[in-house]
């Protein structure tokens, strides 16, 4: 390939911080290549798809209502690069630790992690912290954790990309990436860039 792929980059636009992810992607590949994904037909021809943060129970319900659940599982298994952040990693997970209230989303099972929702506390306990990222040039990444899930365990072939205070916060399994924080809120494009470059979508 002499030129970077020109494929569109999708942002799952059912709910959540969609505009922030779309802006991050647009800054890297140009606004014309950003596609909102709302229904199965929107997956056609995508080079990668981002699953933003939001409310995972709502997102899970909307995946069913839109008919996107099975096509998305198929696309992920077929190798479509996926990046899930916060609620997005909850959706990608293989397993969820049941919440005390009993109301949980149905995850897609595309990333070999077990997660517990809201495990860093409520909204008021949301925090920012620099995350040491061994594979990322330029020093620690500014992590924004907002009612974040905790990754309880990671099974091969998934591997940990970064940890904070002994807990994984970034995981990758082939072309599927999951982050428990919000890179789209930091103004730092390095993780979006790394993900899109690994998908062959940047020069
Ligand atoms: N706590 C939310 C959930 O369980 C995730 C929060 C977020 O995406 N910022 O869905």
mmCIF file of C-alpha atoms and ligand atoms in Angstrom:
data_model
loop_
_atom_site.group_PDB
_atom_site.id
_atom_site.type_symbol
_atom_site.label_atom_id
_atom_site.label_comp_id
_atom_site.label_asym_id
_atom_site.label_seq_id
_atom_site.Cartn_x
_atom_site.Cartn_y
_atom_site.Cartn_z
ATOM 1 C CA UNK A 1 0.000 0.000 0.000
ATOM 2 C CA UNK A 2 1.665 3.217 -1.088
ATOM 3 C CA UNK A 3 -1.044 5.507 0.227
ATOM 4 C CA UNK A 4 -2.887 5.310 3.544
ATOM 5 C CA UNK A 5 -6.277 3.676 3.223
ATOM 6 C CA UNK A 6 -9.078 6.153 2.514
ATOM 7 C CA UNK A 7 -11.773 4.148 4.288
ATOM 8 C CA UNK A 8 -14.199 6.047 6.529
ATOM 9 C CA UNK A 9 -13.826 5.864 10.299
ATOM 10 C CA UNK A 10 -17.075 5.193 12.149
ATOM 11 C CA UNK A 11 -18.220 6.561 15.492
ATOM 12 C CA UNK A 12 -21.050 4.646 17.126
ATOM 13 C CA UNK A 13 -23.554 7.486 17.475
ATOM 14 C CA UNK A 14 -26.381 5.923 19.467
ATOM 15 C CA UNK A 15 -25.636 7.794 22.711
ATOM 16 C CA UNK A 16 -22.758 9.265 24.715
ATOM 17 C CA UNK A 17 -19.812 11.539 23.961
ATOM 18 C CA UNK A 18 -20.033 11.063 20.220
ATOM 19 C CA UNK A 19 -19.102 14.640 19.128
ATOM 20 C CA UNK A 20 -15.864 14.571 21.116
ATOM 21 C CA UNK A 21 -14.708 11.325 19.462
ATOM 22 C CA UNK A 22 -15.826 12.539 16.045
ATOM 23 C CA UNK A 23 -13.797 15.729 16.540
ATOM 24 C CA UNK A 24 -10.697 13.755 17.552
ATOM 25 C CA UNK A 25 -10.998 11.509 14.498
ATOM 26 C CA UNK A 26 -11.738 14.462 12.212
ATOM 27 C CA UNK A 27 -8.585 16.195 13.413
ATOM 28 C CA UNK A 28 -6.578 13.164 12.286
ATOM 29 C CA UNK A 29 -8.276 11.976 9.086
ATOM 30 C CA UNK A 30 -10.459 14.922 8.051
ATOM 31 C CA UNK A 31 -14.152 15.466 8.794
ATOM 32 C CA UNK A 32 -15.229 13.950 5.467
ATOM 33 C CA UNK A 33 -13.947 10.556 6.529
ATOM 34 C CA UNK A 34 -15.905 10.475 9.806
ATOM 35 C CA UNK A 35 -19.144 8.485 9.651
ATOM 36 C CA UNK A 36 -21.828 8.304 12.332
ATOM 37 C CA UNK A 37 -22.945 4.722 12.813
ATOM 38 C CA UNK A 38 -26.627 4.396 13.670
ATOM 39 C CA UNK A 39 -27.752 1.326 11.749
ATOM 40 C CA UNK A 40 -26.258 -1.821 10.227
ATOM 41 C CA UNK A 41 -25.822 -0.316 6.733
ATOM 42 C CA UNK A 42 -23.459 2.286 8.234
ATOM 43 C CA UNK A 43 -20.901 -0.450 8.954
ATOM 44 C CA UNK A 44 -20.347 -1.149 5.284
ATOM 45 C CA UNK A 45 -16.857 -0.219 4.071
ATOM 46 C CA UNK A 46 -15.637 1.137 7.416
ATOM 47 C CA UNK A 47 -11.916 1.092 8.168
ATOM 48 C CA UNK A 48 -12.449 1.231 11.939
ATOM 49 C CA UNK A 49 -15.142 2.001 14.503
ATOM 50 C CA UNK A 50 -15.024 3.862 17.817
ATOM 51 C CA UNK A 51 -17.412 3.053 20.649
ATOM 52 C CA UNK A 52 -17.682 6.173 22.842
ATOM 53 C CA UNK A 53 -18.381 6.453 26.532
ATOM 54 C CA UNK A 54 -21.914 7.010 27.707
ATOM 55 C CA UNK A 55 -24.310 4.777 29.591
ATOM 56 C CA UNK A 56 -23.652 1.153 28.766
ATOM 57 C CA UNK A 57 -27.127 -0.092 29.739
ATOM 58 C CA UNK A 58 -28.704 2.451 27.370
ATOM 59 C CA UNK A 59 -26.161 1.688 24.657
ATOM 60 C CA UNK A 60 -26.827 -2.028 24.966
ATOM 61 C CA UNK A 61 -30.563 -1.466 24.580
ATOM 62 C CA UNK A 62 -30.000 0.799 21.566
ATOM 63 C CA UNK A 63 -27.728 -1.790 19.959
ATOM 64 C CA UNK A 64 -30.700 -4.143 20.010
ATOM 65 C CA UNK A 65 -33.247 -1.566 18.884
ATOM 66 C CA UNK A 66 -31.062 -0.443 15.970
ATOM 67 C CA UNK A 67 -30.317 -3.999 14.887
ATOM 68 C CA UNK A 68 -26.599 -3.277 15.233
ATOM 69 C CA UNK A 69 -25.729 -5.915 17.831
ATOM 70 C CA UNK A 70 -25.200 -8.945 15.598
ATOM 71 C CA UNK A 71 -23.664 -7.073 12.641
ATOM 72 C CA UNK A 72 -21.245 -5.412 15.055
ATOM 73 C CA UNK A 73 -20.241 -8.736 16.596
ATOM 74 C CA UNK A 74 -19.748 -10.114 13.093
ATOM 75 C CA UNK A 75 -17.681 -7.106 12.022
ATOM 76 C CA UNK A 76 -15.504 -7.317 15.134
ATOM 77 C CA UNK A 77 -14.907 -11.021 14.689
ATOM 78 C CA UNK A 78 -14.174 -10.359 11.049
ATOM 79 C CA UNK A 79 -11.345 -8.013 11.976
ATOM 80 C CA UNK A 80 -12.879 -4.509 11.909
ATOM 81 C CA UNK A 81 -10.624 -2.450 14.197
ATOM 82 C CA UNK A 82 -12.624 -1.317 17.244
ATOM 83 C CA UNK A 83 -11.763 1.180 19.970
ATOM 84 C CA UNK A 84 -14.066 1.242 22.990
ATOM 85 C CA UNK A 85 -13.679 3.886 25.691
ATOM 86 C CA UNK A 86 -15.307 3.704 29.136
ATOM 87 C CA UNK A 87 -18.862 2.487 28.421
ATOM 88 C CA UNK A 88 -17.368 1.322 25.105
ATOM 89 C CA UNK A 89 -15.031 -1.156 26.822
ATOM 90 C CA UNK A 90 -17.981 -2.405 28.881
ATOM 91 C CA UNK A 91 -19.770 -3.179 25.618
ATOM 92 C CA UNK A 92 -16.710 -4.882 24.112
ATOM 93 C CA UNK A 93 -15.991 -7.039 27.170
ATOM 94 C CA UNK A 94 -16.331 -10.780 27.274
ATOM 95 C CA UNK A 95 -17.675 -10.735 30.846
ATOM 96 C CA UNK A 96 -19.162 -8.302 33.312
ATOM 97 C CA UNK A 97 -19.115 -8.670 37.055
ATOM 98 C CA UNK A 98 -22.810 -8.418 37.957
ATOM 99 C CA UNK A 99 -23.776 -5.037 39.445
ATOM 100 C CA UNK A 100 -25.390 -5.037 42.904
ATOM 101 C CA UNK A 101 -28.557 -3.495 41.425
ATOM 102 C CA UNK A 102 -28.752 -6.302 38.893
ATOM 103 C CA UNK A 103 -29.214 -3.994 35.916
ATOM 104 C CA UNK A 104 -26.408 -4.654 33.458
ATOM 105 C CA UNK A 105 -25.835 -4.373 29.746
ATOM 106 C CA UNK A 106 -25.292 -7.419 27.581
ATOM 107 C CA UNK A 107 -21.700 -7.146 26.332
ATOM 108 C CA UNK A 108 -20.561 -8.066 22.822
ATOM 109 C CA UNK A 109 -17.808 -10.460 23.939
ATOM 110 C CA UNK A 110 -15.091 -9.148 21.610
ATOM 111 C CA UNK A 111 -12.357 -8.341 24.157
ATOM 112 C CA UNK A 112 -11.090 -10.938 26.632
ATOM 113 C CA UNK A 113 -11.539 -8.900 29.788
ATOM 114 C CA UNK A 114 -13.786 -9.070 32.803
ATOM 115 C CA UNK A 115 -14.946 -5.656 34.012
ATOM 116 C CA UNK A 116 -16.912 -4.198 36.880
ATOM 117 C CA UNK A 117 -18.930 -1.072 36.120
ATOM 118 C CA UNK A 118 -18.611 2.149 38.135
ATOM 119 C CA UNK A 119 -15.839 0.615 40.205
ATOM 120 C CA UNK A 120 -13.912 3.828 40.865
ATOM 121 C CA UNK A 121 -16.958 5.375 42.528
ATOM 122 C CA UNK A 122 -19.770 7.705 41.590
ATOM 123 C CA UNK A 123 -19.675 10.843 39.437
ATOM 124 C CA UNK A 124 -18.195 12.892 42.295
ATOM 125 C CA UNK A 125 -15.270 10.467 42.513
ATOM 126 C CA UNK A 126 -14.377 10.957 38.860
ATOM 127 C CA UNK A 127 -10.714 11.924 38.508
ATOM 128 C CA UNK A 128 -7.840 12.729 36.212
ATOM 129 C CA UNK A 129 -4.480 11.024 36.381
ATOM 130 C CA UNK A 130 -1.396 10.739 34.191
ATOM 131 C CA UNK A 131 -1.171 7.194 32.808
ATOM 132 C CA UNK A 132 2.272 5.757 32.062
ATOM 133 C CA UNK A 133 1.998 4.262 28.558
ATOM 134 C CA UNK A 134 5.091 2.274 27.601
ATOM 135 C CA UNK A 135 4.199 2.055 23.857
ATOM 136 C CA UNK A 136 3.244 5.703 23.521
ATOM 137 C CA UNK A 137 5.957 8.241 22.693
ATOM 138 C CA UNK A 138 5.698 11.574 24.475
ATOM 139 C CA UNK A 139 5.243 10.595 28.104
ATOM 140 C CA UNK A 140 2.251 9.769 30.290
ATOM 141 C CA UNK A 141 -1.247 10.167 28.848
ATOM 142 C CA UNK A 142 -3.733 12.477 30.636
ATOM 143 C CA UNK A 143 -6.476 10.061 31.683
ATOM 144 C CA UNK A 144 -9.998 11.264 32.510
ATOM 145 C CA UNK A 145 -11.903 8.636 34.505
ATOM 146 C CA UNK A 146 -15.653 9.300 34.707
ATOM 147 C CA UNK A 147 -17.685 6.670 36.542
ATOM 148 C CA UNK A 148 -15.151 4.354 35.009
ATOM 149 C CA UNK A 149 -15.279 0.587 34.846
ATOM 150 C CA UNK A 150 -12.425 -1.405 36.367
ATOM 151 C CA UNK A 151 -10.755 -4.193 34.431
ATOM 152 C CA UNK A 152 -10.683 -7.102 36.876
ATOM 153 C CA UNK A 153 -8.878 -9.599 34.680
ATOM 154 C CA UNK A 154 -7.342 -9.893 31.236
ATOM 155 C CA UNK A 155 -7.095 -13.221 29.424
ATOM 156 C CA UNK A 156 -4.797 -14.005 26.469
ATOM 157 C CA UNK A 157 -4.662 -13.133 23.649
ATOM 158 C CA UNK A 158 -5.637 -9.740 25.095
ATOM 159 C CA UNK A 159 -2.667 -7.840 26.500
ATOM 160 C CA UNK A 160 -2.333 -4.887 28.808
ATOM 161 C CA UNK A 161 -1.140 -1.644 27.188
ATOM 162 C CA UNK A 162 -1.194 0.487 30.338
ATOM 163 C CA UNK A 163 -1.880 0.253 34.050
ATOM 164 C CA UNK A 164 -2.720 2.786 36.707
ATOM 165 C CA UNK A 165 -1.917 1.932 40.327
ATOM 166 C CA UNK A 166 -1.657 -1.773 39.540
ATOM 167 C CA UNK A 167 -4.879 -2.042 37.518
ATOM 168 C CA UNK A 168 -5.053 -2.339 33.729
ATOM 169 C CA UNK A 169 -6.683 0.699 32.102
ATOM 170 C CA UNK A 170 -5.855 -0.002 28.441
ATOM 171 C CA UNK A 171 -6.036 -3.401 26.745
ATOM 172 C CA UNK A 172 -5.622 -4.642 23.210
ATOM 173 C CA UNK A 173 -6.603 -7.933 21.587
ATOM 174 C CA UNK A 174 -5.527 -7.882 17.951
ATOM 175 C CA UNK A 175 -7.461 -5.051 16.329
ATOM 176 C CA UNK A 176 -9.811 -4.553 19.309
ATOM 177 C CA UNK A 177 -8.748 -1.912 21.836
ATOM 178 C CA UNK A 178 -10.423 -0.987 25.116
ATOM 179 C CA UNK A 179 -9.719 1.958 27.435
ATOM 180 C CA UNK A 180 -11.439 2.599 30.761
ATOM 181 C CA UNK A 181 -10.863 6.370 30.468
ATOM 182 C CA UNK A 182 -11.786 9.108 27.965
ATOM 183 C CA UNK A 183 -8.966 10.079 25.565
ATOM 184 C CA UNK A 184 -11.437 12.211 23.566
ATOM 185 C CA UNK A 185 -11.758 14.637 26.504
ATOM 186 C CA UNK A 186 -8.062 15.265 27.014
ATOM 187 C CA UNK A 187 -7.203 17.221 23.880
ATOM 188 C CA UNK A 188 -4.375 14.701 23.393
ATOM 189 C CA UNK A 189 -4.745 12.832 20.113
ATOM 190 C CA UNK A 190 -1.926 10.319 20.610
ATOM 191 C CA UNK A 191 -4.109 7.318 21.418
ATOM 192 C CA UNK A 192 -6.568 7.968 18.593
ATOM 193 C CA UNK A 193 -3.536 8.351 16.324
ATOM 194 C CA UNK A 194 -1.924 5.123 17.530
ATOM 195 C CA UNK A 195 -5.178 3.201 17.068
ATOM 196 C CA UNK A 196 -5.862 4.579 13.579
ATOM 197 C CA UNK A 197 -2.246 4.068 12.514
ATOM 198 C CA UNK A 198 -2.342 0.443 13.677
ATOM 199 C CA UNK A 199 -5.516 0.033 11.562
ATOM 200 C CA UNK A 200 -3.569 1.316 8.534
ATOM 201 C CA UNK A 201 -5.739 4.428 8.289
ATOM 202 C CA UNK A 202 -3.038 7.063 8.686
ATOM 203 C CA UNK A 203 0.076 7.740 6.630
HETATM 204 N N1 LIG B 1 -20.706 4.169 34.216
HETATM 205 C C1 LIG B 1 -21.046 4.098 32.828
HETATM 206 C C2 LIG B 1 -21.628 2.752 32.459
HETATM 207 O O1 LIG B 1 -21.601 1.848 33.203
HETATM 208 C C3 LIG B 1 -19.843 4.394 31.951
HETATM 209 C C4 LIG B 1 -19.420 5.818 32.155
HETATM 210 C C5 LIG B 1 -18.764 6.460 30.995
HETATM 211 O O2 LIG B 1 -18.773 5.967 29.863
HETATM 212 N N2 LIG B 1 -18.206 7.612 31.249
HETATM 213 O O3 LIG B 1 -22.128 2.620 31.391
#
